[in-house]
Each structure stands twice: as structure tokens, then as C-alpha cells.
mmCIF file of C-alpha atoms in Angstrom:
data_model
loop_
_atom_site.group_PDB
_atom_site.id
_atom_site.type_symbol
_atom_site.label_atom_id
_atom_site.label_comp_id
_atom_site.label_asym_id
_atom_site.label_seq_id
_atom_site.Cartn_x
_atom_site.Cartn_y
_atom_site.Cartn_z
ATOM 1 C CA MET J 318 29.606 -31.621 -19.228
ATOM 2 C CA LEU J 319 25.863 -31.188 -18.858
ATOM 3 C CA ILE J 320 23.095 -33.251 -20.372
ATOM 4 C CA PHE J 321 19.660 -31.808 -21.117
ATOM 5 C CA GLY J 322 16.116 -33.048 -20.811
ATOM 6 C CA SER J 323 12.757 -32.082 -19.424
ATOM 7 C CA ALA J 324 10.022 -32.840 -16.977
ATOM 8 C CA CYS J 325 7.283 -35.224 -18.120
ATOM 9 C CA HIS J 326 3.599 -34.750 -17.315
ATOM 10 C CA GLY J 327 2.131 -37.977 -18.686
ATOM 11 C CA ASP J 328 2.543 -40.785 -21.235
ATOM 12 C CA GLU J 329 6.155 -41.394 -20.247
ATOM 13 C CA PHE J 330 6.810 -43.924 -23.021
ATOM 14 C CA LYS J 331 5.675 -41.591 -25.780
ATOM 15 C CA PHE J 332 7.514 -38.618 -24.307
ATOM 16 C CA SER J 333 10.724 -40.588 -23.808
ATOM 17 C CA GLU J 334 10.689 -41.486 -27.506
ATOM 18 C CA LEU J 335 10.235 -37.823 -28.383
ATOM 19 C CA LEU J 336 13.176 -36.792 -26.197
ATOM 20 C CA LYS J 337 15.446 -39.425 -27.717
ATOM 21 C CA SER J 338 14.472 -38.317 -31.235
ATOM 22 C CA LEU J 339 15.638 -34.804 -30.318
ATOM 23 C CA ASN J 340 18.880 -36.117 -28.777
ATOM 24 C CA LEU J 341 17.793 -35.059 -25.304
ATOM 25 C CA ASN J 342 19.039 -37.378 -22.603
ATOM 26 C CA ALA J 343 17.204 -36.790 -19.306
ATOM 27 C CA LEU J 344 13.622 -37.106 -18.137
ATOM 28 C CA GLU J 345 12.180 -36.089 -14.790
ATOM 29 C CA LEU J 346 9.056 -37.967 -13.724
ATOM 30 C CA GLU J 347 6.496 -35.657 -12.176
ATOM 31 C CA PHE J 348 4.905 -37.140 -9.054
ATOM 32 C CA VAL J 349 3.854 -33.637 -7.991
ATOM 33 C CA ASN J 350 0.132 -34.482 -7.715
ATOM 34 C CA GLY J 351 0.705 -37.901 -6.205
ATOM 35 C CA VAL J 352 2.636 -41.124 -6.826
ATOM 36 C CA TYR J 353 0.419 -43.044 -9.225
ATOM 37 C CA MET J 354 3.149 -44.872 -11.105
ATOM 38 C CA LYS J 355 3.594 -48.548 -10.228
ATOM 39 C CA GLU J 356 6.984 -50.070 -9.543
ATOM 40 C CA ASP J 357 6.644 -52.584 -12.388
ATOM 41 C CA TYR J 358 5.863 -49.735 -14.784
ATOM 42 C CA ALA J 359 9.039 -47.929 -13.716
ATOM 43 C CA LYS J 360 11.069 -51.080 -14.377
ATOM 44 C CA ILE J 361 9.706 -51.421 -17.910
ATOM 45 C CA LEU J 362 10.193 -47.709 -18.540
ATOM 46 C CA LYS J 363 13.889 -48.074 -17.799
ATOM 47 C CA GLU J 364 14.246 -51.290 -19.783
ATOM 48 C CA LYS J 365 12.822 -49.540 -22.863
ATOM 49 C CA ASN J 366 14.909 -46.386 -22.341
ATOM 50 C CA LYS J 367 18.347 -47.450 -21.123
ATOM 51 C CA ASP J 368 19.996 -44.342 -22.575
ATOM 52 C CA LEU J 369 17.803 -41.881 -20.673
ATOM 53 C CA LYS J 370 18.740 -40.576 -17.245
ATOM 54 C CA PHE J 371 15.624 -40.622 -15.082
ATOM 55 C CA SER J 372 14.878 -38.583 -11.978
ATOM 56 C CA ALA J 373 11.623 -37.694 -10.234
ATOM 57 C CA HIS J 374 9.946 -34.812 -8.456
ATOM 58 C CA ALA J 375 8.124 -35.821 -5.287
ATOM 59 C CA PRO J 376 4.582 -34.547 -4.505
ATOM 60 C CA HIS J 377 4.079 -30.872 -3.767
ATOM 61 C CA TYR J 378 2.046 -31.790 -0.658
ATOM 62 C CA ILE J 379 5.203 -32.340 1.376
ATOM 63 C CA ASN J 380 5.808 -30.175 4.436
ATOM 64 C CA LEU J 381 8.381 -31.518 6.862
ATOM 65 C CA ASN J 382 7.793 -28.470 9.092
ATOM 66 C CA ALA J 383 4.030 -28.912 9.416
ATOM 67 C CA ASN J 384 2.338 -28.156 12.704
ATOM 68 C CA GLU J 385 0.332 -31.367 12.624
ATOM 69 C CA LYS J 386 2.098 -34.691 13.272
ATOM 70 C CA GLU J 387 -0.196 -36.388 10.739
ATOM 71 C CA LYS J 388 0.941 -34.052 7.953
ATOM 72 C CA ILE J 389 4.578 -34.743 8.749
ATOM 73 C CA GLU J 390 3.967 -38.492 8.707
ATOM 74 C CA ARG J 391 2.208 -38.196 5.326
ATOM 75 C CA SER J 392 5.089 -36.128 3.995
ATOM 76 C CA ILE J 393 7.594 -38.779 5.047
ATOM 77 C CA TYR J 394 5.372 -41.462 3.490
ATOM 78 C CA ARG J 395 5.196 -39.545 0.161
ATOM 79 C CA LEU J 396 8.981 -39.283 -0.008
ATOM 80 C CA ILE J 397 9.380 -42.986 0.716
ATOM 81 C CA LYS J 398 6.689 -43.978 -1.790
ATOM 82 C CA SER J 399 8.312 -41.785 -4.477
ATOM 83 C CA ALA J 400 11.682 -43.376 -3.776
ATOM 84 C CA LYS J 401 10.326 -46.925 -3.977
ATOM 85 C CA VAL J 402 9.080 -46.264 -7.512
ATOM 86 C CA LEU J 403 12.056 -44.211 -8.688
ATOM 87 C CA ARG J 404 14.659 -46.773 -7.560
ATOM 88 C CA HIS J 405 13.670 -48.991 -10.503
ATOM 89 C CA CYS J 406 14.621 -46.404 -13.130
ATOM 90 C CA GLY J 407 16.651 -43.586 -11.552
ATOM 91 C CA LYS J 408 18.261 -42.217 -8.418
ATOM 92 C CA ASP J 409 17.667 -38.470 -7.946
ATOM 93 C CA LEU J 410 14.497 -37.493 -6.058
ATOM 94 C CA VAL J 411 13.766 -33.763 -6.029
ATOM 95 C CA PHE J 412 11.412 -32.317 -3.390
ATOM 96 C CA HIS J 413 10.344 -29.122 -1.679
ATOM 97 C CA PRO J 414 11.093 -29.579 2.050
ATOM 98 C CA GLY J 415 8.395 -27.358 3.522
ATOM 99 C CA TYR J 416 7.145 -23.943 4.590
ATOM 100 C CA TYR J 417 8.267 -21.644 7.394
ATOM 101 C CA LEU J 418 4.689 -21.098 8.642
ATOM 102 C CA ASN J 419 4.907 -18.928 11.770
ATOM 103 C CA LYS J 420 8.134 -20.475 13.047
ATOM 104 C CA SER J 421 11.584 -19.030 13.070
ATOM 105 C CA LYS J 422 13.885 -20.105 10.265
ATOM 106 C CA GLU J 423 16.066 -21.850 12.850
ATOM 107 C CA GLU J 424 13.188 -23.928 14.200
ATOM 108 C CA CYS J 425 12.005 -24.711 10.672
ATOM 109 C CA TYR J 426 15.491 -25.922 9.710
ATOM 110 C CA LYS J 427 15.720 -28.110 12.816
ATOM 111 C CA ASN J 428 12.325 -29.717 12.159
ATOM 112 C CA ILE J 429 13.030 -30.402 8.491
ATOM 113 C CA LYS J 430 16.458 -31.850 9.234
ATOM 114 C CA GLU J 431 15.096 -34.169 11.944
ATOM 115 C CA ASN J 432 12.261 -35.409 9.744
ATOM 116 C CA LEU J 433 14.501 -35.911 6.741
ATOM 117 C CA GLN J 434 16.762 -38.048 8.911
ATOM 118 C CA LYS J 435 13.784 -40.366 9.481
ATOM 119 C CA VAL J 436 13.499 -40.810 5.709
ATOM 120 C CA LEU J 437 17.224 -41.487 5.397
ATOM 121 C CA ASP J 438 17.076 -44.014 8.238
ATOM 122 C CA TYR J 439 14.289 -45.833 6.396
ATOM 123 C CA PHE J 440 16.330 -45.813 3.183
ATOM 124 C CA ASN J 441 19.302 -47.298 4.989
ATOM 125 C CA GLU J 442 17.240 -49.946 6.751
ATOM 126 C CA HIS J 443 15.533 -51.050 3.513
ATOM 127 C CA ASN J 444 18.503 -50.636 1.137
ATOM 128 C CA ILE J 445 16.862 -47.929 -0.959
ATOM 129 C CA ASP J 446 19.630 -46.301 -2.999
ATOM 130 C CA ILE J 447 18.071 -42.925 -3.712
ATOM 131 C CA MET J 448 19.632 -39.461 -3.509
ATOM 132 C CA LEU J 449 17.270 -36.951 -1.931
ATOM 133 C CA ARG J 450 17.648 -33.533 -3.560
ATOM 134 C CA PRO J 451 16.039 -30.632 -1.679
ATOM 135 C CA GLU J 452 15.252 -27.908 -4.185
ATOM 136 C CA THR J 453 15.985 -24.211 -3.941
ATOM 137 C CA THR J 454 12.487 -22.747 -3.853
ATOM 138 C CA GLY J 455 10.936 -19.709 -5.481
ATOM 139 C CA ARG J 456 8.448 -18.450 -2.895
ATOM 140 C CA VAL J 457 9.621 -16.463 0.117
ATOM 141 C CA SER J 458 7.218 -18.445 2.345
ATOM 142 C CA GLN J 459 9.044 -21.683 1.491
ATOM 143 C CA PHE J 460 12.112 -23.152 3.111
ATOM 144 C CA GLY J 461 14.749 -23.312 0.404
ATOM 145 C CA THR J 462 17.197 -20.425 0.095
ATOM 146 C CA LEU J 463 20.522 -21.360 -1.420
ATOM 147 C CA GLU J 464 22.190 -21.204 1.992
ATOM 148 C CA GLU J 465 19.539 -23.311 3.725
ATOM 149 C CA THR J 466 19.600 -25.895 0.960
ATOM 150 C CA LEU J 467 23.395 -26.218 0.882
ATOM 151 C CA THR J 468 23.675 -26.409 4.678
ATOM 152 C CA LEU J 469 21.016 -29.115 4.827
ATOM 153 C CA CYS J 470 22.747 -31.091 2.093
ATOM 154 C CA SER J 471 26.148 -30.746 3.696
ATOM 155 C CA GLU J 472 24.933 -31.884 7.118
ATOM 156 C CA LEU J 473 22.894 -34.849 5.844
ATOM 157 C CA SER J 474 25.188 -35.882 2.947
ATOM 158 C CA LEU J 475 22.560 -35.008 0.336
ATOM 159 C CA LYS J 476 22.812 -33.289 -3.030
ATOM 160 C CA PRO J 477 20.721 -30.230 -3.955
ATOM 161 C CA CYS J 478 18.488 -29.480 -6.876
ATOM 162 C CA ILE J 479 19.495 -25.997 -7.958
ATOM 163 C CA ASP J 480 16.583 -24.160 -9.543
ATOM 164 C CA PHE J 481 18.148 -21.008 -10.958
ATOM 165 C CA PRO J 482 14.815 -19.393 -11.930
ATOM 166 C CA HIS J 483 13.596 -19.902 -8.362
ATOM 167 C CA LEU J 484 16.638 -18.076 -7.013
ATOM 168 C CA TYR J 485 15.941 -15.282 -9.496
ATOM 169 C CA ALA J 486 12.250 -15.075 -8.495
ATOM 170 C CA ARG J 487 13.006 -15.277 -4.764
ATOM 171 C CA SER J 488 15.410 -12.351 -5.134
ATOM 172 C CA TYR J 489 12.768 -10.342 -7.023
ATOM 173 C CA GLY J 490 14.973 -10.376 -10.117
ATOM 174 C CA LYS J 491 18.173 -9.219 -8.410
ATOM 175 C CA ILE J 492 19.990 -12.513 -9.089
ATOM 176 C CA ASN J 493 20.157 -12.486 -12.876
ATOM 177 C CA SER J 494 23.695 -11.866 -14.183
ATOM 178 C CA TYR J 495 26.645 -14.017 -15.147
ATOM 179 C CA GLU J 496 28.475 -12.783 -12.051
ATOM 180 C CA ASP J 497 25.508 -13.709 -9.826
ATOM 181 C CA PHE J 498 25.292 -17.233 -11.224
ATOM 182 C CA TYR J 499 29.044 -17.723 -11.025
ATOM 183 C CA ARG J 500 29.045 -16.721 -7.339
ATOM 184 C CA ILE J 501 26.251 -19.228 -6.712
ATOM 185 C CA LEU J 502 28.356 -21.942 -8.333
ATOM 186 C CA GLU J 503 31.322 -20.990 -6.175
ATOM 187 C CA LYS J 504 29.185 -21.529 -3.062
ATOM 188 C CA ILE J 505 27.952 -24.868 -4.385
ATOM 189 C CA GLU J 506 31.476 -25.996 -5.225
ATOM 190 C CA GLU J 507 32.654 -25.111 -1.729
ATOM 191 C CA SER J 508 29.753 -26.951 -0.080
ATOM 192 C CA VAL J 509 28.831 -30.059 -2.100
ATOM 193 C CA GLY J 510 30.690 -29.822 -5.424
ATOM 194 C CA VAL J 511 29.530 -29.201 -8.993
ATOM 195 C CA LYS J 512 30.348 -32.560 -10.583
ATOM 196 C CA ASP J 513 26.959 -34.160 -9.920
ATOM 197 C CA MET J 514 24.423 -31.374 -10.313
ATOM 198 C CA HIS J 515 20.701 -31.574 -10.850
ATOM 199 C CA ILE J 516 19.404 -28.290 -12.283
ATOM 200 C CA HIS J 517 15.983 -26.890 -13.084
ATOM 201 C CA MET J 518 15.525 -24.190 -15.738
ATOM 202 C CA SER J 519 12.538 -22.345 -17.117
ATOM 203 C CA GLY J 520 11.225 -18.891 -17.703
ATOM 204 C CA ILE J 521 9.454 -17.520 -14.621
ATOM 205 C CA GLU J 522 7.186 -14.740 -13.430
ATOM 206 C CA PHE J 523 7.413 -13.376 -9.903
ATOM 207 C CA GLY J 524 5.462 -11.044 -7.620
ATOM 208 C CA LYS J 525 5.674 -9.837 -4.037
ATOM 209 C CA GLY J 526 5.665 -13.415 -2.753
ATOM 210 C CA GLY J 527 8.335 -14.578 -5.181
ATOM 211 C CA GLU J 528 7.527 -17.207 -7.807
ATOM 212 C CA LYS J 529 4.124 -16.949 -9.486
ATOM 213 C CA ARG J 530 4.310 -19.272 -12.515
ATOM 214 C CA HIS J 531 6.647 -20.833 -15.058
ATOM 215 C CA LEU J 532 6.962 -19.223 -18.491
ATOM 216 C CA PRO J 533 8.613 -20.158 -21.790
ATOM 217 C CA LEU J 534 12.287 -19.133 -21.689
ATOM 218 C CA GLU J 535 11.949 -16.451 -24.358
ATOM 219 C CA ARG J 536 8.924 -14.854 -22.649
ATOM 220 C CA SER J 537 10.719 -14.293 -19.338
ATOM 221 C CA ASN J 538 13.328 -11.841 -18.120
ATOM 222 C CA PHE J 539 15.231 -14.652 -16.447
ATOM 223 C CA ASN J 540 18.721 -14.666 -17.984
ATOM 224 C CA TYR J 541 19.045 -18.364 -18.783
ATOM 225 C CA LYS J 542 21.863 -17.756 -21.256
ATOM 226 C CA ASP J 543 24.142 -16.264 -18.618
ATOM 227 C CA ALA J 544 23.248 -19.102 -16.235
ATOM 228 C CA LEU J 545 24.339 -21.595 -18.902
ATOM 229 C CA ARG J 546 27.500 -19.565 -19.608
ATOM 230 C CA ALA J 547 28.433 -19.702 -15.932
ATOM 231 C CA LEU J 548 27.780 -23.441 -15.792
ATOM 232 C CA LYS J 549 29.944 -23.984 -18.860
ATOM 233 C CA ASP J 550 32.819 -21.858 -17.558
ATOM 234 C CA PHE J 551 32.649 -23.572 -14.177
ATOM 235 C CA CYS J 552 32.860 -26.998 -15.860
ATOM 236 C CA ALA J 553 29.735 -28.112 -14.014
ATOM 237 C CA GLU J 554 28.500 -31.634 -14.657
ATOM 238 C CA GLY J 555 25.071 -33.213 -14.330
ATOM 239 C CA LYS J 556 21.523 -32.817 -15.661
ATOM 240 C CA VAL J 557 19.550 -29.743 -16.730
ATOM 241 C CA ILE J 558 15.794 -30.341 -16.593
ATOM 242 C CA CYS J 559 13.506 -27.942 -18.448
ATOM 243 C CA GLU J 560 10.323 -27.034 -16.562
ATOM 244 C CA SER J 561 8.944 -24.367 -18.885
ATOM 245 C CA PRO J 562 5.525 -24.802 -20.548
ATOM 246 C CA LEU J 563 7.442 -25.577 -23.775
ATOM 247 C CA LEU J 564 9.149 -28.629 -22.305
ATOM 248 C CA GLU J 565 11.092 -30.310 -25.092
ATOM 249 C CA LYS J 566 11.328 -27.142 -27.228
ATOM 250 C CA ASP J 567 12.994 -25.088 -24.503
ATOM 251 C CA ALA J 568 15.165 -28.048 -23.469
ATOM 252 C CA LEU J 569 16.452 -28.216 -27.043
ATOM 253 C CA LEU J 570 16.887 -24.418 -27.099
ATOM 254 C CA MET J 571 19.113 -24.615 -23.989
ATOM 255 C CA LYS J 572 21.081 -27.587 -25.304
ATOM 256 C CA ARG J 573 21.857 -25.886 -28.589
ATOM 257 C CA PHE J 574 22.895 -22.653 -26.898
ATOM 258 C CA TYR J 575 25.102 -24.498 -24.394
ATOM 259 C CA GLU J 576 26.784 -26.479 -27.154
ATOM 260 C CA SER J 577 27.454 -23.245 -29.091
ATOM 261 C CA LEU J 578 29.524 -21.791 -26.230
#
């Protein structure tokens, strides 16, 4: 069974009340422009919203394959800072691992894996119970194909964030049918399982570099209905987070369609 919710871009208390009034059950905190939320605030947020499942998206400024040591250190710091806040209300921390730059995909993978291990070592040393979820990314310049993401998760005992619209955009629209989504789920099941999924959904526009921008579901050619059909038939479990410009409206649209299947 899947539960549905959306990303939140401010006034978390007001938005959490709105989600609950619509019978939506998940909220993803957006730290994408920086981690400004205080730990005490996160504690109160959870106390007031015990029925909501919280997750967070780490800052976009993360690049664990950066050329400069300072940028890598800042990336590690941003992941740790995000985790320290999130641990008071949720567990799943979504992030974009980095960019290929001018390196081979093999070297990029090696660098990202080594630097992520430093984050995991810190978590273990300081008893931070957070699940890092590298996200499948939408731009061809970004690390984050399905295969890269699943291999990284398998080798580091992580769980992925599967962004189906990103996979669609990265493939220039070729991945967009029930059969395509079902095959993706077969790969996920074989690698890390489908009983604890964290999923992003939205409409999306793409160009020659892949993802360009998020769109409302009904204004995009992304076939979200077939993605949900595949998830239902595969008996996937977890959270579906709406990232479209119509956050709660499109989350409710997906929930109602899913429940009609």
C-alpha cells in the first residue's frame, strides 16, 4: 500500500494541517536552498503532527564528485546538517549525489561512494538514525541513472528515492509506458526491494539536457497513471511525494486515481 503527500515550501505547520484535512499522509520538508529549520522546531512539528510521515530533501548544492575538496566537505556537512534536523521528525533524507563533470562515470561513482561512506561513518559514530536516499535524477549531466542509484544503494545498504518523471525526462520521453514502469520495479525489487519505497511524482518538461522544469500532472506528457498502475500491480509500499507546482491538488489527484484501481 502507498500513502500520498507532497513537498512543502514553507509554513510547515499550516501546510501540514492542510494535508491532514485532505487525508494526505506524508510531507517532505524542502531544505533545497539550505537548512534553515532548527532542531527544536522539527521536534514540535512532529509532536503536533504525529500522523504525518515526514521526510526531507537535502540542499541542491551537494556535489560529492566536486573537483574542489572544499566543495566536497561542504556537501558532506549539508547532508549531516539536514540529517540532524530531520531525525527529530522523520527518517528518509533524499539528495542528489552530484554531477559527472569531466570525469568518467566510473570515477564519479567511486568518488561519490567514498564520500557517502564518510557521511555514513559519521551517522554511525553519532547514532544518527537516518536513511540516505539518493534520487534518480533528471538531467543527463547528473549522476543518478536507475542503475547507478540501485548499485550505490545495494553496496552501501541505502534505499533509493525513485523519481519516475526524472527517469522519463532523462530518457527523452522513451520511458513512459506501463511496461516500462513495471520493468523498473522489477529491477528495484531485485536490488533493494519495493516494500519501503520513497517516490517522487510530478509533471515534467524536458529538453536536450533532460529535465527542464516541473509541471502540473495534467499539463505534462508524463504518464503518471500508468506509473501508479504498475506500482499498484507490483504491490509496492511506501510514500509518494508530489513535486508538481500544484502540490496538494496533484497529490490528491494521484491518491484518488490510485484508490480507484
